[in-house]
Each structure stands twice: as structure tokens, then as C-alpha cells.
């Protein structure tokens, strides 16, 4: 059973994770989340407590549920697929399924007009990233500056991998939070706004991860093992 602090943290993170993609849950959905925090309804009953939940509402509710119930952490493509499946269940027909066609961004990577990773090589690319993480002990026992640099690198690589047609950023923030926590650091996404995030991602996409590193520097603290790691505001959950 989740604690009050865990519920509050899951709701705060879900709302911020949506906001960073300009996804806006309805007032009814936010009200249902408040009822959930008050123990009036369970995490599984939020969607059924309102009439005609929107796509944004479903993503919001699914993120809260994921934050409270967790998922299997494997540090590879299977983990990304599991997160994506849970967040976009009932939203995308291809929830948890990697894309099979190539896609392009608005700008080229390092001045190359070709956009994201070739679809037919996603599994190979993901395996390479997973192996790199494993070789680096999943970023465990690194000093702050080194950790931030390595996290920015893997975040950029996974962003370029872009394994799903949609919902990649929503999924990646959750994966990165889990990876960071297990490595000894917590990320506070409440310290980031959509514009800062977009700028950092665009710069990394063009080959410069310094904005991503700066963003992560502003977000991290040593991990608190007693609290949930999906965070948007340090005041949510047990104090650091």
C-alpha cells in the first residue's frame, strides 16, 4: 500500500511529466487525483471516476499508476517498452511496440538532415546502449560532475534512438529517473520547464550536450532510498 507521500509524489511527477510535453489533464482528472491522494479512490479507479477521460487524462492517470506500482527495471529496450506500454495503454494502439518506419525531427543531428535512428536497427542500437551502461556499472559510484556528463550522454543516445512513434520523451524521463536513483542520484523534474527542456534536447540533437548537462546539474541531489524516485518538487515525499 502506498503512503501519502508516495501518492503525492506520483501525482506531482505525473502532472509535470505531462506539462513538459504540453499535455494538460482536465480539471476533472486533477480532481480525481486529489481524491486519490485523500484515499477516497484507488489508483485504478481514477479514470472510471470521471466521464469521458481525455487522452491527456489517460496519460496522467497511467503515469500516476506507474509511479505507485512500479515496473521491472532491466536497463534495456525491454524496460523502455514496459514503461511506454503502461503509460500509453488505451491511448496508442502501438503502446510498448517499437516503430517500424523511419522518422525525422525538425532539425538534423549534427547538421545531417537524417533524423532519428533507423527503424530496422533500433534493437541493435538499444543493445549497444545497454551494453555501454552495463560496462559503466549503470553509472554507479560516480562523482556528481562525471555522473551528470554520463547521464546526459546516455539520455541523448536514447533520445536519438527514438524507439517509438510517439511518447518517447515521456518514457525517457521516467527511465532516466529510475537509472539515476539506482546510481545514487535523484532528479527533480519540477526544476525544469518545457522551454528549457526543449532547448537542451535540441542542442543535444545537434551534437552539443552542454545544455543537457546544465539542466541535470540543476536537478540532481543524492538519492534518498526511502522515497519514490519520480519527483517533481523536493517537497513531495520524505525530505532529502
Short mmCIF file of C-alpha atoms in Angstrom, two decimals:
data_model
loop_
_atom_site.label_atom_id
_atom_site.label_comp_id
_atom_site.label_asym_id
_atom_site.label_seq_id
_atom_site.Cartn_x
_atom_site.Cartn_y
_atom_site.Cartn_z
CA UNK A 1 0.00 0.00 0.00
CA UNK A 2 1.35 3.42 -0.92
CA UNK A 3 1.94 6.14 1.65
CA UNK A 4 0.51 9.65 1.47
CA UNK A 5 3.93 10.96 0.46
CA UNK A 6 4.27 8.38 -2.31
CA UNK A 7 0.86 9.28 -3.71
CA UNK A 8 1.63 12.98 -3.61
CA UNK A 9 4.96 12.44 -5.34
CA UNK A 10 3.44 10.24 -8.06
CA UNK A 11 0.73 12.82 -8.79
CA UNK A 12 3.19 15.74 -8.84
CA UNK A 13 5.56 13.92 -11.18
CA UNK A 14 2.75 12.80 -13.49
CA UNK A 15 1.47 16.34 -13.80
CA UNK A 16 4.95 17.73 -14.55
CA UNK A 17 5.83 14.95 -16.98
CA UNK A 18 2.68 15.84 -18.90
CA UNK A 19 3.36 19.59 -18.69
CA UNK A 20 6.81 19.20 -20.24
CA UNK A 21 5.04 17.89 -23.36
CA UNK A 22 2.21 20.45 -23.16
CA UNK A 23 -0.20 17.67 -22.19
CA UNK A 24 -2.92 19.17 -19.98
CA UNK A 25 -5.16 16.93 -17.85
CA UNK A 26 -8.71 18.16 -17.34
CA UNK A 27 -9.92 19.75 -14.12
CA UNK A 28 -11.94 16.59 -13.53
CA UNK A 29 -8.79 14.46 -13.80
CA UNK A 30 -6.90 16.71 -11.39
CA UNK A 31 -9.83 16.49 -9.00
CA UNK A 32 -9.79 12.70 -9.23
CA UNK A 33 -6.07 12.74 -8.43
CA UNK A 34 -6.77 14.85 -5.34
CA UNK A 35 -9.43 12.35 -4.26
CA UNK A 36 -6.86 9.61 -4.76
CA UNK A 37 -4.35 11.43 -2.55
CA UNK A 38 -7.08 11.71 0.08
CA UNK A 39 -7.60 7.92 -0.15
CA UNK A 40 -11.15 8.43 -1.44
CA UNK A 41 -10.49 6.37 -4.59
CA UNK A 42 -7.83 3.86 -5.59
CA UNK A 43 -5.24 4.46 -8.27
CA UNK A 44 -7.10 2.07 -10.58
CA UNK A 45 -10.42 3.86 -10.16
CA UNK A 46 -9.41 7.39 -11.14
CA UNK A 47 -10.27 7.01 -14.83
CA UNK A 48 -13.68 5.47 -14.14
CA UNK A 49 -14.49 8.24 -11.67
CA UNK A 50 -14.93 10.82 -14.45
CA UNK A 51 -16.98 10.80 -17.63
CA UNK A 52 -15.14 10.57 -20.93
CA UNK A 53 -11.50 10.94 -19.83
CA UNK A 54 -9.39 12.62 -22.50
CA UNK A 55 -6.13 11.34 -23.94
CA UNK A 56 -4.30 13.72 -21.60
CA UNK A 57 -6.30 12.39 -18.66
CA UNK A 58 -5.41 8.80 -19.54
CA UNK A 59 -1.69 9.59 -19.79
CA UNK A 60 -1.86 11.43 -16.46
CA UNK A 61 -3.66 8.58 -14.69
CA UNK A 62 -1.41 5.92 -16.21
CA UNK A 63 1.70 7.82 -15.09
CA UNK A 64 0.41 8.04 -11.53
CA UNK A 65 -0.29 4.30 -11.53
CA UNK A 66 3.17 3.54 -12.90
CA UNK A 67 4.79 5.71 -10.25
CA UNK A 68 2.94 3.93 -7.46
CA UNK A 69 3.00 0.36 -8.74
CA UNK A 70 6.42 0.36 -10.39
CA UNK A 71 7.80 -1.77 -13.22
CA UNK A 72 10.64 -4.19 -13.89
CA UNK A 73 13.94 -2.32 -14.17
CA UNK A 74 16.19 -4.06 -16.69
CA UNK A 75 18.17 -1.14 -18.12
CA UNK A 76 17.45 -2.05 -21.72
CA UNK A 77 14.89 -1.79 -24.50
CA UNK A 78 12.53 -4.09 -22.61
CA UNK A 79 12.35 -1.56 -19.79
CA UNK A 80 11.60 1.28 -22.20
CA UNK A 81 8.89 -0.83 -23.81
CA UNK A 82 7.39 -1.71 -20.42
CA UNK A 83 7.21 1.95 -19.39
CA UNK A 84 5.77 3.03 -22.74
CA UNK A 85 3.18 0.23 -22.64
CA UNK A 86 1.98 1.22 -19.19
CA UNK A 87 1.84 4.96 -19.89
CA UNK A 88 0.08 4.74 -23.24
CA UNK A 89 -2.19 1.77 -22.64
CA UNK A 90 -5.57 2.73 -24.06
CA UNK A 91 -4.03 5.78 -25.76
CA UNK A 92 -1.86 4.39 -28.57
CA UNK A 93 -2.61 1.18 -30.47
CA UNK A 94 1.14 0.58 -30.56
CA UNK A 95 1.81 1.14 -26.85
CA UNK A 96 5.04 -0.65 -25.99
CA UNK A 97 5.78 -1.52 -29.61
CA UNK A 98 8.89 -0.16 -31.32
CA UNK A 99 8.41 1.78 -34.53
CA UNK A 100 8.92 0.06 -37.88
CA UNK A 101 9.35 3.14 -40.05
CA UNK A 102 11.95 5.90 -40.11
CA UNK A 103 11.09 9.31 -38.75
CA UNK A 104 12.59 12.78 -38.89
CA UNK A 105 12.99 15.61 -36.42
CA UNK A 106 12.67 19.31 -37.16
CA UNK A 107 16.45 19.74 -37.27
CA UNK A 108 19.23 17.48 -38.39
CA UNK A 109 21.56 15.70 -35.99
CA UNK A 110 24.99 17.35 -36.26
CA UNK A 111 23.85 19.15 -39.45
CA UNK A 112 22.76 15.87 -41.04
CA UNK A 113 19.21 16.06 -42.44
CA UNK A 114 18.64 12.42 -41.50
CA UNK A 115 16.74 12.34 -38.25
CA UNK A 116 16.32 9.58 -35.69
CA UNK A 117 17.91 6.14 -35.57
CA UNK A 118 16.96 3.82 -38.47
CA UNK A 119 13.94 1.74 -37.51
CA UNK A 120 15.45 -1.54 -38.66
CA UNK A 121 18.42 -1.03 -36.32
CA UNK A 122 16.58 0.04 -33.15
CA UNK A 123 17.10 -3.26 -31.35
CA UNK A 124 20.80 -3.26 -32.23
CA UNK A 125 21.20 0.36 -31.15
CA UNK A 126 19.36 -0.27 -27.89
CA UNK A 127 21.53 -3.31 -27.17
CA UNK A 128 24.67 -1.22 -27.72
CA UNK A 129 23.44 1.44 -25.29
CA UNK A 130 22.50 -1.21 -22.73
CA UNK A 131 25.94 -2.80 -23.05
CA UNK A 132 27.60 0.58 -22.63
CA UNK A 133 25.57 1.20 -19.47
CA UNK A 134 26.46 -2.23 -18.14
CA UNK A 135 30.15 -1.63 -18.85
CA UNK A 136 29.86 1.61 -16.86
CA UNK A 137 28.12 -0.23 -13.99
CA UNK A 138 24.88 1.60 -14.81
CA UNK A 139 26.58 4.84 -13.75
CA UNK A 140 27.01 3.70 -10.14
CA UNK A 141 29.56 5.31 -7.79
CA UNK A 142 30.33 8.32 -9.95
CA UNK A 143 31.10 11.81 -8.68
CA UNK A 144 28.43 14.39 -9.42
CA UNK A 145 30.13 16.03 -12.41
CA UNK A 146 31.04 12.71 -14.00
CA UNK A 147 27.56 11.31 -13.41
CA UNK A 148 25.89 14.34 -15.00
CA UNK A 149 28.09 14.08 -18.08
CA UNK A 150 27.43 10.36 -18.45
CA UNK A 151 23.68 10.75 -17.87
CA UNK A 152 23.48 13.50 -20.49
CA UNK A 153 25.31 11.23 -22.92
CA UNK A 154 23.01 8.24 -22.45
CA UNK A 155 19.94 10.50 -22.43
CA UNK A 156 20.98 11.94 -25.76
CA UNK A 157 21.69 8.50 -27.20
CA UNK A 158 18.28 7.19 -26.13
CA UNK A 159 16.63 10.33 -27.45
CA UNK A 160 18.25 9.74 -30.82
CA UNK A 161 17.23 6.07 -30.70
CA UNK A 162 13.61 7.29 -30.56
CA UNK A 163 12.23 3.74 -30.36
CA UNK A 164 8.53 4.64 -30.51
CA UNK A 165 6.43 6.63 -32.93
CA UNK A 166 5.21 8.87 -30.11
CA UNK A 167 5.67 9.28 -26.38
CA UNK A 168 9.45 8.93 -26.35
CA UNK A 169 10.22 11.91 -24.11
CA UNK A 170 7.55 10.98 -21.57
CA UNK A 171 9.04 7.49 -21.40
CA UNK A 172 12.67 8.60 -21.33
CA UNK A 173 12.24 10.92 -18.35
CA UNK A 174 10.86 8.03 -16.32
CA UNK A 175 13.66 5.70 -17.40
CA UNK A 176 16.30 8.33 -16.60
CA UNK A 177 14.81 8.94 -13.15
CA UNK A 178 14.99 5.24 -12.32
CA UNK A 179 18.52 4.92 -13.72
CA UNK A 180 19.71 7.95 -11.74
CA UNK A 181 18.10 6.79 -8.49
CA UNK A 182 19.66 3.35 -8.69
CA UNK A 183 23.01 5.02 -9.40
CA UNK A 184 22.71 7.13 -6.25
CA UNK A 185 21.08 10.33 -7.51
CA UNK A 186 17.55 11.71 -7.69
CA UNK A 187 16.23 14.02 -10.42
CA UNK A 188 13.72 16.77 -9.66
CA UNK A 189 11.80 17.44 -12.87
CA UNK A 190 9.97 20.26 -11.11
CA UNK A 191 13.05 22.41 -11.70
CA UNK A 192 12.65 22.19 -15.49
CA UNK A 193 10.18 23.96 -17.77
CA UNK A 194 9.16 22.93 -21.27
CA UNK A 195 11.25 25.60 -22.97
CA UNK A 196 14.45 24.69 -21.10
CA UNK A 197 13.90 21.01 -21.79
CA UNK A 198 13.23 21.57 -25.48
CA UNK A 199 16.31 23.76 -25.87
CA UNK A 200 18.53 21.21 -24.13
CA UNK A 201 17.20 18.35 -26.24
CA UNK A 202 17.57 20.33 -29.46
CA UNK A 203 21.18 21.26 -28.67
CA UNK A 204 22.00 17.65 -27.86
CA UNK A 205 20.33 16.53 -31.07
CA UNK A 206 22.66 18.89 -32.92
CA UNK A 207 25.69 17.37 -31.18
CA UNK A 208 26.15 19.56 -28.07
CA UNK A 209 25.10 18.07 -24.72
CA UNK A 210 26.24 21.03 -22.58
CA UNK A 211 22.67 22.32 -22.12
CA UNK A 212 21.54 18.85 -21.05
CA UNK A 213 24.40 18.68 -18.57
CA UNK A 214 23.49 22.12 -17.21
CA UNK A 215 19.87 21.05 -16.86
CA UNK A 216 20.75 17.86 -14.98
CA UNK A 217 23.15 19.76 -12.70
CA UNK A 218 20.21 21.91 -11.58
CA UNK A 219 18.03 18.85 -10.96
CA UNK A 220 20.09 16.33 -9.02
CA UNK A 221 20.64 15.53 -5.37
CA UNK A 222 22.00 12.44 -3.65
CA UNK A 223 19.31 9.76 -3.73
CA UNK A 224 17.05 9.18 -0.77
CA UNK A 225 16.41 5.41 -0.73
CA UNK A 226 13.33 5.90 1.45
CA UNK A 227 11.35 7.79 -1.15
CA UNK A 228 9.90 7.29 -4.60
CA UNK A 229 12.22 8.45 -7.38
CA UNK A 230 9.70 10.02 -9.76
CA UNK A 231 9.99 13.56 -8.45
CA UNK A 232 8.64 16.99 -9.36
CA UNK A 233 9.39 19.11 -6.30
CA UNK A 234 11.68 18.06 -3.44
CA UNK A 235 8.91 18.94 -1.00
CA UNK A 236 6.94 15.94 -2.25
CA UNK A 237 7.63 12.82 -0.19
CA UNK A 238 10.20 12.39 2.60
CA UNK A 239 12.62 15.29 2.88
CA UNK A 240 16.13 14.98 1.50
#
